[in-house]
PDB file of N, CA and C in Angstrom:
ATOM      1  N   MET A   1     -25.848  20.993 -86.509  1.00 69.00           N
ATOM      2  CA  MET A   1     -25.307  21.718 -85.375  1.00 69.00           C
ATOM      3  C   MET A   1     -24.110  22.541 -85.844  1.00 69.00           C
ATOM      4  N   ASN A   2     -24.022  23.769 -85.385  1.00 90.00           N
ATOM      5  CA  ASN A   2     -22.929  24.658 -85.752  1.00 90.00           C
ATOM      6  C   ASN A   2     -21.642  24.290 -85.038  1.00 90.00           C
ATOM      7  N   ARG A   3     -20.532  24.720 -85.627  1.00 94.00           N
ATOM      8  CA  ARG A   3     -19.233  24.521 -84.984  1.00 94.00           C
ATOM      9  C   ARG A   3     -19.104  25.461 -83.792  1.00 94.00           C
ATOM     10  N   VAL A   4     -18.307  25.043 -82.808  1.00 97.00           N
ATOM     11  CA  VAL A   4     -18.049  25.907 -81.664  1.00 97.00           C
ATOM     12  C   VAL A   4     -17.201  27.087 -82.121  1.00 97.00           C
ATOM     13  N   THR A   5     -17.256  28.158 -81.367  1.00 97.00           N
ATOM     14  CA  THR A   5     -16.517  29.363 -81.718  1.00 97.00           C
ATOM     15  C   THR A   5     -15.226  29.452 -80.909  1.00 97.00           C
ATOM     16  N   GLU A   6     -14.338  30.295 -81.384  1.00 97.00           N
ATOM     17  CA  GLU A   6     -13.093  30.551 -80.655  1.00 97.00           C
ATOM     18  C   GLU A   6     -13.401  31.085 -79.255  1.00 97.00           C
ATOM     19  N   GLN A   7     -14.395  31.954 -79.135  1.00 97.00           N
ATOM     20  CA  GLN A   7     -14.746  32.503 -77.826  1.00 97.00           C
ATOM     21  C   GLN A   7     -15.247  31.415 -76.882  1.00 97.00           C
ATOM     22  N   GLU A   8     -16.053  30.489 -77.385  1.00 97.00           N
ATOM     23  CA  GLU A   8     -16.534  29.394 -76.540  1.00 97.00           C
ATOM     24  C   GLU A   8     -15.366  28.527 -76.057  1.00 97.00           C
ATOM     25  N   VAL A   9     -14.406  28.290 -76.924  1.00 98.00           N
ATOM     26  CA  VAL A   9     -13.226  27.523 -76.537  1.00 98.00           C
ATOM     27  C   VAL A   9     -12.397  28.312 -75.532  1.00 98.00           C
ATOM     28  N   ALA A  10     -12.262  29.614 -75.729  1.00 98.00           N
ATOM     29  CA  ALA A  10     -11.498  30.446 -74.798  1.00 98.00           C
ATOM     30  C   ALA A  10     -12.133  30.452 -73.407  1.00 98.00           C
ATOM     31  N   ILE A  11     -13.454  30.472 -73.351  1.00 98.00           N
ATOM     32  CA  ILE A  11     -14.137  30.396 -72.055  1.00 98.00           C
ATOM     33  C   ILE A  11     -13.797  29.078 -71.373  1.00 98.00           C
ATOM     34  N   CYS A  12     -13.806  27.996 -72.129  1.00 98.00           N
ATOM     35  CA  CYS A  12     -13.449  26.690 -71.574  1.00 98.00           C
ATOM     36  C   CYS A  12     -12.010  26.696 -71.068  1.00 98.00           C
ATOM     37  N   VAL A  13     -11.102  27.260 -71.844  1.00 98.00           N
ATOM     38  CA  VAL A  13      -9.695  27.348 -71.424  1.00 98.00           C
ATOM     39  C   VAL A  13      -9.600  28.115 -70.117  1.00 98.00           C
ATOM     40  N   ALA A  14     -10.296  29.235 -70.018  1.00 98.00           N
ATOM     41  CA  ALA A  14     -10.274  30.029 -68.783  1.00 98.00           C
ATOM     42  C   ALA A  14     -10.863  29.239 -67.618  1.00 98.00           C
ATOM     43  N   ARG A  15     -11.942  28.519 -67.857  1.00 98.00           N
ATOM     44  CA  ARG A  15     -12.551  27.705 -66.798  1.00 98.00           C
ATOM     45  C   ARG A  15     -11.596  26.618 -66.304  1.00 98.00           C
ATOM     46  N   ILE A  16     -10.857  26.031 -67.217  1.00 98.00           N
ATOM     47  CA  ILE A  16      -9.879  25.010 -66.823  1.00 98.00           C
ATOM     48  C   ILE A  16      -8.746  25.667 -66.041  1.00 98.00           C
ATOM     49  N   ALA A  17      -8.241  26.782 -66.557  1.00 98.00           N
ATOM     50  CA  ALA A  17      -7.104  27.464 -65.917  1.00 98.00           C
ATOM     51  C   ALA A  17      -7.423  27.915 -64.499  1.00 98.00           C
ATOM     52  N   VAL A  18      -8.616  28.427 -64.289  1.00 98.00           N
ATOM     53  CA  VAL A  18      -8.970  28.951 -62.971  1.00 98.00           C
ATOM     54  C   VAL A  18      -8.966  27.856 -61.909  1.00 98.00           C
ATOM     55  N   ASN A  19      -9.114  26.613 -62.316  1.00 97.00           N
ATOM     56  CA  ASN A  19      -9.125  25.498 -61.366  1.00 97.00           C
ATOM     57  C   ASN A  19      -7.768  24.839 -61.170  1.00 97.00           C
ATOM     58  N   GLN A  20      -6.730  25.382 -61.791  1.00 98.00           N
ATOM     59  CA  GLN A  20      -5.381  24.848 -61.622  1.00 98.00           C
ATOM     60  C   GLN A  20      -4.638  25.693 -60.580  1.00 98.00           C
ATOM     61  N   LEU A  21      -3.823  25.074 -59.764  1.00 97.00           N
ATOM     62  CA  LEU A  21      -3.088  25.811 -58.734  1.00 97.00           C
ATOM     63  C   LEU A  21      -2.221  26.913 -59.326  1.00 97.00           C
ATOM     64  N   ASN A  22      -1.627  26.654 -60.490  1.00 98.00           N
ATOM     65  CA  ASN A  22      -0.765  27.656 -61.121  1.00 98.00           C
ATOM     66  C   ASN A  22      -1.524  28.570 -62.076  1.00 98.00           C
ATOM     67  N   GLY A  23      -2.827  28.356 -62.227  1.00 98.00           N
ATOM     68  CA  GLY A  23      -3.649  29.191 -63.089  1.00 98.00           C
ATOM     69  C   GLY A  23      -3.423  28.985 -64.575  1.00 98.00           C
ATOM     70  N   ILE A  24      -2.780  27.885 -64.942  1.00 98.00           N
ATOM     71  CA  ILE A  24      -2.443  27.627 -66.345  1.00 98.00           C
ATOM     72  C   ILE A  24      -3.232  26.436 -66.881  1.00 98.00           C
ATOM     73  N   CYS A  25      -3.805  26.648 -68.037  1.00 98.00           N
ATOM     74  CA  CYS A  25      -4.419  25.560 -68.799  1.00 98.00           C
ATOM     75  C   CYS A  25      -3.420  25.207 -69.891  1.00 98.00           C
ATOM     76  N   THR A  26      -2.826  24.032 -69.790  1.00 98.00           N
ATOM     77  CA  THR A  26      -1.878  23.611 -70.817  1.00 98.00           C
ATOM     78  C   THR A  26      -2.644  23.223 -72.076  1.00 98.00           C
ATOM     79  N   PHE A  27      -1.927  23.202 -73.197  1.00 98.00           N
ATOM     80  CA  PHE A  27      -2.552  22.796 -74.450  1.00 98.00           C
ATOM     81  C   PHE A  27      -3.092  21.367 -74.339  1.00 98.00           C
ATOM     82  N   ASN A  28      -2.315  20.475 -73.726  1.00 97.00           N
ATOM     83  CA  ASN A  28      -2.758  19.090 -73.582  1.00 97.00           C
ATOM     84  C   ASN A  28      -3.999  18.988 -72.713  1.00 97.00           C
ATOM     85  N   ARG A  29      -4.028  19.719 -71.626  1.00 98.00           N
ATOM     86  CA  ARG A  29      -5.198  19.694 -70.738  1.00 98.00           C
ATOM     87  C   ARG A  29      -6.425  20.241 -71.477  1.00 98.00           C
ATOM     88  N   ALA A  30      -6.236  21.285 -72.256  1.00 98.00           N
ATOM     89  CA  ALA A  30      -7.356  21.857 -73.020  1.00 98.00           C
ATOM     90  C   ALA A  30      -7.930  20.825 -73.976  1.00 98.00           C
ATOM     91  N   ARG A  31      -7.053  20.147 -74.715  1.00 97.00           N
ATOM     92  CA  ARG A  31      -7.527  19.136 -75.668  1.00 97.00           C
ATOM     93  C   ARG A  31      -8.254  17.991 -74.952  1.00 97.00           C
ATOM     94  N   LYS A  32      -7.826  17.679 -73.760  1.00 98.00           N
ATOM     95  CA  LYS A  32      -8.431  16.579 -73.002  1.00 98.00           C
ATOM     96  C   LYS A  32      -9.761  16.987 -72.353  1.00 98.00           C
ATOM     97  N   GLU A  33      -9.828  18.181 -71.787  1.00 98.00           N
ATOM     98  CA  GLU A  33     -10.973  18.550 -70.952  1.00 98.00           C
ATOM     99  C   GLU A  33     -12.074  19.339 -71.650  1.00 98.00           C
ATOM    100  N   ILE A  34     -11.754  20.058 -72.714  1.00 98.00           N
ATOM    101  CA  ILE A  34     -12.786  20.868 -73.374  1.00 98.00           C
ATOM    102  C   ILE A  34     -13.972  20.032 -73.842  1.00 98.00           C
ATOM    103  N   PRO A  35     -13.763  18.823 -74.379  1.00 97.00           N
ATOM    104  CA  PRO A  35     -14.945  18.036 -74.772  1.00 97.00           C
ATOM    105  C   PRO A  35     -15.901  17.736 -73.617  1.00 97.00           C
ATOM    106  N   ASN A  36     -15.431  17.826 -72.379  1.00 97.00           N
ATOM    107  CA  ASN A  36     -16.298  17.618 -71.218  1.00 97.00           C
ATOM    108  C   ASN A  36     -17.061  18.884 -70.836  1.00 97.00           C
ATOM    109  N   LEU A  37     -16.674  20.024 -71.402  1.00 97.00           N
ATOM    110  CA  LEU A  37     -17.271  21.300 -71.020  1.00 97.00           C
ATOM    111  C   LEU A  37     -18.212  21.885 -72.065  1.00 97.00           C
ATOM    112  N   ILE A  38     -18.120  21.392 -73.290  1.00 97.00           N
ATOM    113  CA  ILE A  38     -18.894  21.974 -74.387  1.00 97.00           C
ATOM    114  C   ILE A  38     -19.293  20.864 -75.353  1.00 97.00           C
ATOM    115  N   ASN A  39     -20.434  21.032 -75.982  1.00 95.00           N
ATOM    116  CA  ASN A  39     -20.876  20.051 -76.969  1.00 95.00           C
ATOM    117  C   ASN A  39     -20.187  20.322 -78.298  1.00 95.00           C
ATOM    118  N   LEU A  40     -19.397  19.365 -78.741  1.00 97.00           N
ATOM    119  CA  LEU A  40     -18.708  19.481 -80.016  1.00 97.00           C
ATOM    120  C   LEU A  40     -19.545  18.788 -81.091  1.00 97.00           C
ATOM    121  N   SER A  41     -19.731  19.463 -82.203  1.00 96.00           N
ATOM    122  CA  SER A  41     -20.534  18.915 -83.298  1.00 96.00           C
ATOM    123  C   SER A  41     -19.704  17.942 -84.126  1.00 96.00           C
ATOM    124  N   ALA A  42     -20.370  17.264 -85.022  1.00 95.00           N
ATOM    125  CA  ALA A  42     -19.666  16.360 -85.939  1.00 95.00           C
ATOM    126  C   ALA A  42     -18.645  17.140 -86.761  1.00 95.00           C
ATOM    127  N   ALA A  43     -18.974  18.371 -87.129  1.00 95.00           N
ATOM    128  CA  ALA A  43     -18.033  19.205 -87.890  1.00 95.00           C
ATOM    129  C   ALA A  43     -16.803  19.552 -87.049  1.00 95.00           C
ATOM    130  N   ASP A  44     -16.987  19.788 -85.756  1.00 96.00           N
ATOM    131  CA  ASP A  44     -15.855  20.054 -84.860  1.00 96.00           C
ATOM    132  C   ASP A  44     -14.956  18.833 -84.738  1.00 96.00           C
ATOM    133  N   LEU A  45     -15.571  17.669 -84.712  1.00 96.00           N
ATOM    134  CA  LEU A  45     -14.835  16.418 -84.509  1.00 96.00           C
ATOM    135  C   LEU A  45     -14.261  15.838 -85.803  1.00 96.00           C
ATOM    136  N   ALA A  46     -14.631  16.419 -86.927  1.00 94.00           N
ATOM    137  CA  ALA A  46     -14.119  15.940 -88.216  1.00 94.00           C
ATOM    138  C   ALA A  46     -12.605  16.109 -88.271  1.00 94.00           C
ATOM    139  N   PRO A  47     -11.933  15.242 -89.004  1.00 94.00           N
ATOM    140  CA  PRO A  47     -10.476  15.359 -89.123  1.00 94.00           C
ATOM    141  C   PRO A  47     -10.064  16.703 -89.725  1.00 94.00           C
ATOM    142  N   SER A  48      -9.031  17.278 -89.183  1.00 91.00           N
ATOM    143  CA  SER A  48      -8.492  18.531 -89.700  1.00 91.00           C
ATOM    144  C   SER A  48      -8.043  18.356 -91.141  1.00 91.00           C
ATOM    145  N   THR A  49      -8.267  19.372 -91.928  1.00 90.00           N
ATOM    146  CA  THR A  49      -7.819  19.344 -93.318  1.00 90.00           C
ATOM    147  C   THR A  49      -6.359  19.768 -93.449  1.00 90.00           C
ATOM    148  N   THR A  50      -5.792  20.331 -92.385  1.00 90.00           N
ATOM    149  CA  THR A  50      -4.408  20.810 -92.447  1.00 90.00           C
ATOM    150  C   THR A  50      -3.470  20.102 -91.477  1.00 90.00           C
ATOM    151  N   ARG A  51      -4.009  19.499 -90.430  1.00 91.00           N
ATOM    152  CA  ARG A  51      -3.180  18.832 -89.427  1.00 91.00           C
ATOM    153  C   ARG A  51      -3.644  17.404 -89.251  1.00 91.00           C
ATOM    154  N   GLN A  52      -2.863  16.495 -89.778  1.00 91.00           N
ATOM    155  CA  GLN A  52      -3.219  15.083 -89.726  1.00 91.00           C
ATOM    156  C   GLN A  52      -3.279  14.593 -88.285  1.00 91.00           C
ATOM    157  N   GLY A  53      -4.315  13.823 -87.983  1.00 91.00           N
ATOM    158  CA  GLY A  53      -4.431  13.197 -86.679  1.00 91.00           C
ATOM    159  C   GLY A  53      -5.101  14.033 -85.613  1.00 91.00           C
ATOM    160  N   GLU A  54      -5.653  15.182 -85.981  1.00 94.00           N
ATOM    161  CA  GLU A  54      -6.369  15.962 -84.971  1.00 94.00           C
ATOM    162  C   GLU A  54      -7.690  16.460 -85.536  1.00 94.00           C
ATOM    163  N   PRO A  55      -8.668  16.673 -84.649  1.00 97.00           N
ATOM    164  CA  PRO A  55      -9.960  17.175 -85.105  1.00 97.00           C
ATOM    165  C   PRO A  55      -9.913  18.678 -85.379  1.00 97.00           C
ATOM    166  N   MET A  56     -10.879  19.145 -86.116  1.00 95.00           N
ATOM    167  CA  MET A  56     -10.943  20.556 -86.513  1.00 95.00           C
ATOM    168  C   MET A  56     -10.922  21.521 -85.322  1.00 95.00           C
ATOM    169  N   TRP A  57     -11.596  21.187 -84.222  1.00 96.00           N
ATOM    170  CA  TRP A  57     -11.724  22.132 -83.121  1.00 96.00           C
ATOM    171  C   TRP A  57     -10.399  22.438 -82.435  1.00 96.00           C
ATOM    172  N   HIS A  58      -9.387  21.602 -82.551  1.00 97.00           N
ATOM    173  CA  HIS A  58      -8.096  21.869 -81.918  1.00 97.00           C
ATOM    174  C   HIS A  58      -7.496  23.183 -82.415  1.00 97.00           C
ATOM    175  N   GLN A  59      -7.776  23.543 -83.664  1.00 96.00           N
ATOM    176  CA  GLN A  59      -7.242  24.801 -84.205  1.00 96.00           C
ATOM    177  C   GLN A  59      -7.731  26.000 -83.401  1.00 96.00           C
ATOM    178  N   LEU A  60      -8.924  25.917 -82.845  1.00 97.00           N
ATOM    179  CA  LEU A  60      -9.469  27.032 -82.076  1.00 97.00           C
ATOM    180  C   LEU A  60      -8.649  27.319 -80.828  1.00 97.00           C
ATOM    181  N   ILE A  61      -8.030  26.303 -80.258  1.00 98.00           N
ATOM    182  CA  ILE A  61      -7.153  26.509 -79.093  1.00 98.00           C
ATOM    183  C   ILE A  61      -5.966  27.371 -79.513  1.00 98.00           C
ATOM    184  N   ARG A  62      -5.366  27.041 -80.649  1.00 96.00           N
ATOM    185  CA  ARG A  62      -4.217  27.806 -81.142  1.00 96.00           C
ATOM    186  C   ARG A  62      -4.628  29.201 -81.600  1.00 96.00           C
ATOM    187  N   ASN A  63      -5.858  29.330 -82.116  1.00 96.00           N
ATOM    188  CA  ASN A  63      -6.313  30.626 -82.601  1.00 96.00           C
ATOM    189  C   ASN A  63      -6.412  31.676 -81.499  1.00 96.00           C
ATOM    190  N   ILE A  64      -6.565  31.259 -80.258  1.00 98.00           N
ATOM    191  CA  ILE A  64      -6.602  32.233 -79.166  1.00 98.00           C
ATOM    192  C   ILE A  64      -5.329  33.070 -79.203  1.00 98.00           C
ATOM    193  N   LYS A  65      -4.187  32.436 -79.397  1.00 97.00           N
ATOM    194  CA  LYS A  65      -2.912  33.150 -79.506  1.00 97.00           C
ATOM    195  C   LYS A  65      -2.778  33.826 -80.859  1.00 97.00           C
ATOM    196  N   SER A  66      -3.118  33.115 -81.928  1.00 96.00           N
ATOM    197  CA  SER A  66      -2.959  33.669 -83.276  1.00 96.00           C
ATOM    198  C   SER A  66      -3.761  34.949 -83.479  1.00 96.00           C
ATOM    199  N   HIS A  67      -4.921  35.033 -82.862  1.00 96.00           N
ATOM    200  CA  HIS A  67      -5.813  36.190 -83.023  1.00 96.00           C
ATOM    201  C   HIS A  67      -5.760  37.120 -81.813  1.00 96.00           C
ATOM    202  N   TYR A  68      -4.621  37.150 -81.121  1.00 96.00           N
ATOM    203  CA  TYR A  68      -4.494  37.870 -79.845  1.00 96.00           C
ATOM    204  C   TYR A  68      -4.864  39.348 -79.922  1.00 96.00           C
ATOM    205  N   ASN A  69      -4.712  39.970 -81.082  1.00 95.00           N
ATOM    206  CA  ASN A  69      -5.007  41.400 -81.167  1.00 95.00           C
ATOM    207  C   ASN A  69      -6.379  41.684 -81.789  1.00 95.00           C
ATOM    208  N   ALA A  70      -7.166  40.653 -82.056  1.00 96.00           N
ATOM    209  CA  ALA A  70      -8.508  40.847 -82.603  1.00 96.00           C
ATOM    210  C   ALA A  70      -9.457  41.291 -81.496  1.00 96.00           C
ATOM    211  N   TYR A  71     -10.320  42.228 -81.816  1.00 96.00           N
ATOM    212  CA  TYR A  71     -11.276  42.732 -80.835  1.00 96.00           C
ATOM    213  C   TYR A  71     -12.084  41.579 -80.251  1.00 96.00           C
ATOM    214  N   GLY A  72     -12.149  41.513 -78.928  1.00 95.00           N
ATOM    215  CA  GLY A  72     -12.930  40.488 -78.242  1.00 95.00           C
ATOM    216  C   GLY A  72     -12.164  39.227 -77.905  1.00 95.00           C
ATOM    217  N   ASN A  73     -10.965  39.057 -78.466  1.00 97.00           N
ATOM    218  CA  ASN A  73     -10.136  37.894 -78.145  1.00 97.00           C
ATOM    219  C   ASN A  73      -9.805  37.928 -76.652  1.00 97.00           C
ATOM    220  N   PHE A  74      -9.713  36.776 -76.030  1.00 98.00           N
ATOM    221  CA  PHE A  74      -9.483  36.714 -74.588  1.00 98.00           C
ATOM    222  C   PHE A  74      -8.111  37.238 -74.172  1.00 98.00           C
ATOM    223  N   ILE A  75      -7.132  37.207 -75.047  1.00 98.00           N
ATOM    224  CA  ILE A  75      -5.842  37.836 -74.738  1.00 98.00           C
ATOM    225  C   ILE A  75      -5.977  39.346 -74.895  1.00 98.00           C
ATOM    226  N   GLU A  76      -6.606  39.782 -75.971  1.00 98.00           N
ATOM    227  CA  GLU A  76      -6.825  41.207 -76.216  1.00 98.00           C
ATOM    228  C   GLU A  76      -7.620  41.842 -75.080  1.00 98.00           C
ATOM    229  N   ARG A  77      -8.569  41.110 -74.535  1.00 98.00           N
ATOM    230  CA  ARG A  77      -9.399  41.631 -73.439  1.00 98.00           C
ATOM    231  C   ARG A  77      -8.704  41.549 -72.083  1.00 98.00           C
ATOM    232  N   GLY A  78      -7.568  40.855 -72.047  1.00 98.00           N
ATOM    233  CA  GLY A  78      -6.827  40.750 -70.799  1.00 98.00           C
ATOM    234  C   GLY A  78      -7.297  39.625 -69.885  1.00 98.00           C
ATOM    235  N   TYR A  79      -8.052  38.672 -70.415  1.00 98.00           N
ATOM    236  CA  TYR A  79      -8.562  37.565 -69.612  1.00 98.00           C
ATOM    237  C   TYR A  79      -7.601  36.387 -69.547  1.00 98.00           C
ATOM    238  N   LEU A  80      -6.827  36.205 -70.607  1.00 98.00           N
ATOM    239  CA  LEU A  80      -5.832  35.135 -70.667  1.00 98.00           C
ATOM    240  C   LEU A  80      -4.500  35.719 -71.109  1.00 98.00           C
ATOM    241  N   ALA A  81      -3.428  35.072 -70.686  1.00 98.00           N
ATOM    242  CA  ALA A  81      -2.078  35.398 -71.159  1.00 98.00           C
ATOM    243  C   ALA A  81      -1.489  34.131 -71.750  1.00 98.00           C
ATOM    244  N   HIS A  82      -0.840  34.265 -72.881  1.00 98.00           N
ATOM    245  CA  HIS A  82      -0.209  33.115 -73.521  1.00 98.00           C
ATOM    246  C   HIS A  82       1.061  32.750 -72.755  1.00 98.00           C
ATOM    247  N   VAL A  83       1.240  31.470 -72.510  1.00 98.00           N
ATOM    248  CA  VAL A  83       2.457  30.953 -71.873  1.00 98.00           C
ATOM    249  C   VAL A  83       3.153  30.119 -72.945  1.00 98.00           C
ATOM    250  N   SER A  84       4.243  30.625 -73.445  1.00 96.00           N
ATOM    251  CA  SER A  84       4.924  30.024 -74.581  1.00 96.00           C
ATOM    252  C   SER A  84       5.174  28.530 -74.401  1.00 96.00           C
ATOM    253  N   HIS A  85       4.789  27.774 -75.398  1.00 95.00           N
ATOM    254  CA  HIS A  85       4.975  26.317 -75.467  1.00 95.00           C
ATOM    255  C   HIS A  85       4.229  25.544 -74.380  1.00 95.00           C
ATOM    256  N   ARG A  86       3.356  26.203 -73.619  1.00 97.00           N
ATOM    257  CA  ARG A  86       2.623  25.515 -72.540  1.00 97.00           C
ATOM    258  C   ARG A  86       1.123  25.628 -72.686  1.00 97.00           C
ATOM    259  N   GLY A  87       0.623  26.845 -72.838  1.00 98.00           N
ATOM    260  CA  GLY A  87      -0.814  27.044 -72.874  1.00 98.00           C
ATOM    261  C   GLY A  87      -1.186  28.477 -72.560  1.00 98.00           C
ATOM    262  N   TYR A  88      -2.178  28.635 -71.676  1.00 98.00           N
ATOM    263  CA  TYR A  88      -2.688  29.950 -71.330  1.00 98.00           C
ATOM    264  C   TYR A  88      -2.854  30.068 -69.816  1.00 98.00           C
ATOM    265  N   GLU A  89      -2.559  31.257 -69.310  1.00 98.00           N
ATOM    266  CA  GLU A  89      -2.727  31.545 -67.884  1.00 98.00           C
ATOM    267  C   GLU A  89      -3.889  32.509 -67.713  1.00 98.00           C
ATOM    268  N   ILE A  90      -4.721  32.223 -66.742  1.00 98.00           N
ATOM    269  CA  ILE A  90      -5.833  33.125 -66.463  1.00 98.00           C
ATOM    270  C   ILE A  90      -5.295  34.341 -65.713  1.00 98.00           C
ATOM    271  N   THR A  91      -5.827  35.492 -66.024  1.00 98.00           N
ATOM    272  CA  THR A  91      -5.412  36.738 -65.384  1.00 98.00           C
ATOM    273  C   THR A  91      -6.433  37.118 -64.308  1.00 98.00           C
ATOM    274  N   PRO A  92      -6.094  38.097 -63.474  1.00 98.00           N
ATOM    275  CA  PRO A  92      -7.101  38.577 -62.514  1.00 98.00           C
ATOM    276  C   PRO A  92      -8.386  39.045 -63.210  1.00 98.00           C
ATOM    277  N   ALA A  93      -8.252  39.722 -64.348  1.00 98.00           N
ATOM    278  CA  ALA A  93      -9.443  40.152 -65.094  1.00 98.00           C
ATOM    279  C   ALA A  93     -10.230  38.951 -65.595  1.00 98.00           C
ATOM    280  N   GLY A  94      -9.541  37.892 -65.973  1.00 98.00           N
ATOM    281  CA  GLY A  94     -10.207  36.676 -66.414  1.00 98.00           C
ATOM    282  C   GLY A  94     -10.986  36.023 -65.290  1.00 98.00           C
ATOM    283  N   ARG A  95     -10.417  36.057 -64.091  1.00 98.00           N
ATOM    284  CA  ARG A  95     -11.129  35.514 -62.927  1.00 98.00           C
ATOM    285  C   ARG A  95     -12.411  36.295 -62.658  1.00 98.00           C
ATOM    286  N   VAL A  96     -12.321  37.612 -62.760  1.00 98.00           N
ATOM    287  CA  VAL A  96     -13.502  38.460 -62.565  1.00 98.00           C
ATOM    288  C   VAL A  96     -14.548  38.147 -63.633  1.00 98.00           C
ATOM    289  N   TYR A  97     -14.114  38.038 -64.886  1.00 98.00           N
ATOM    290  CA  TYR A  97     -15.033  37.736 -65.979  1.00 98.00           C
ATOM    291  C   TYR A  97     -15.772  36.426 -65.738  1.00 98.00           C
ATOM    292  N   LEU A  98     -15.034  35.368 -65.392  1.00 97.00           N
ATOM    293  CA  LEU A  98     -15.683  34.074 -65.144  1.00 97.00           C
ATOM    294  C   LEU A  98     -16.684  34.173 -64.005  1.00 97.00           C
ATOM    295  N   ASN A  99     -16.314  34.904 -62.948  1.00 96.00           N
ATOM    296  CA  ASN A  99     -17.219  35.076 -61.816  1.00 96.00           C
ATOM    297  C   ASN A  99     -18.488  35.805 -62.257  1.00 96.00           C
ATOM    298  N   GLN A 100     -18.332  36.836 -63.066  1.00 97.00           N
ATOM    299  CA  GLN A 100     -19.500  37.592 -63.565  1.00 97.00           C
ATOM    300  C   GLN A 100     -20.390  36.729 -64.460  1.00 97.00           C
ATOM    301  N   GLN A 101     -19.783  35.758 -65.146  1.00 95.00           N
ATOM    302  CA  GLN A 101     -20.540  34.871 -66.031  1.00 95.00           C
ATOM    303  C   GLN A 101     -21.133  33.674 -65.283  1.00 95.00           C
ATOM    304  N   GLY A 102     -20.867  33.580 -63.999  1.00 94.00           N
ATOM    305  CA  GLY A 102     -21.431  32.509 -63.187  1.00 94.00           C
ATOM    306  C   GLY A 102     -20.647  31.220 -63.184  1.00 94.00           C
ATOM    307  N   PHE A 103     -19.373  31.283 -63.544  1.00 91.00           N
ATOM    308  CA  PHE A 103     -18.525  30.072 -63.533  1.00 91.00           C
ATOM    309  C   PHE A 103     -17.704  30.009 -62.261  1.00 91.00           C
TER     310      PHE A 103
END
């Protein structure tokens, strides 16, 4: 089974955020709830080679911010906004996107 992609994780983050009263998916909430929204492979769940005590897929949550200016990134597309030291906030465009995708 292939590893999940940054985009798949970003969709999960947006789905979590849209259901919060403040529209924010915190980093902790993402780590807790994403496994309930997407199938993580053994490679995703393998221990990180750079961060002790966390699985490989956690890096994808941080990559949403790190790759903010990459074409197709959810911040670059205007679907999510980074909230410093907290997580990500869904934007009006992000709400429209999720609705168009059937979420």
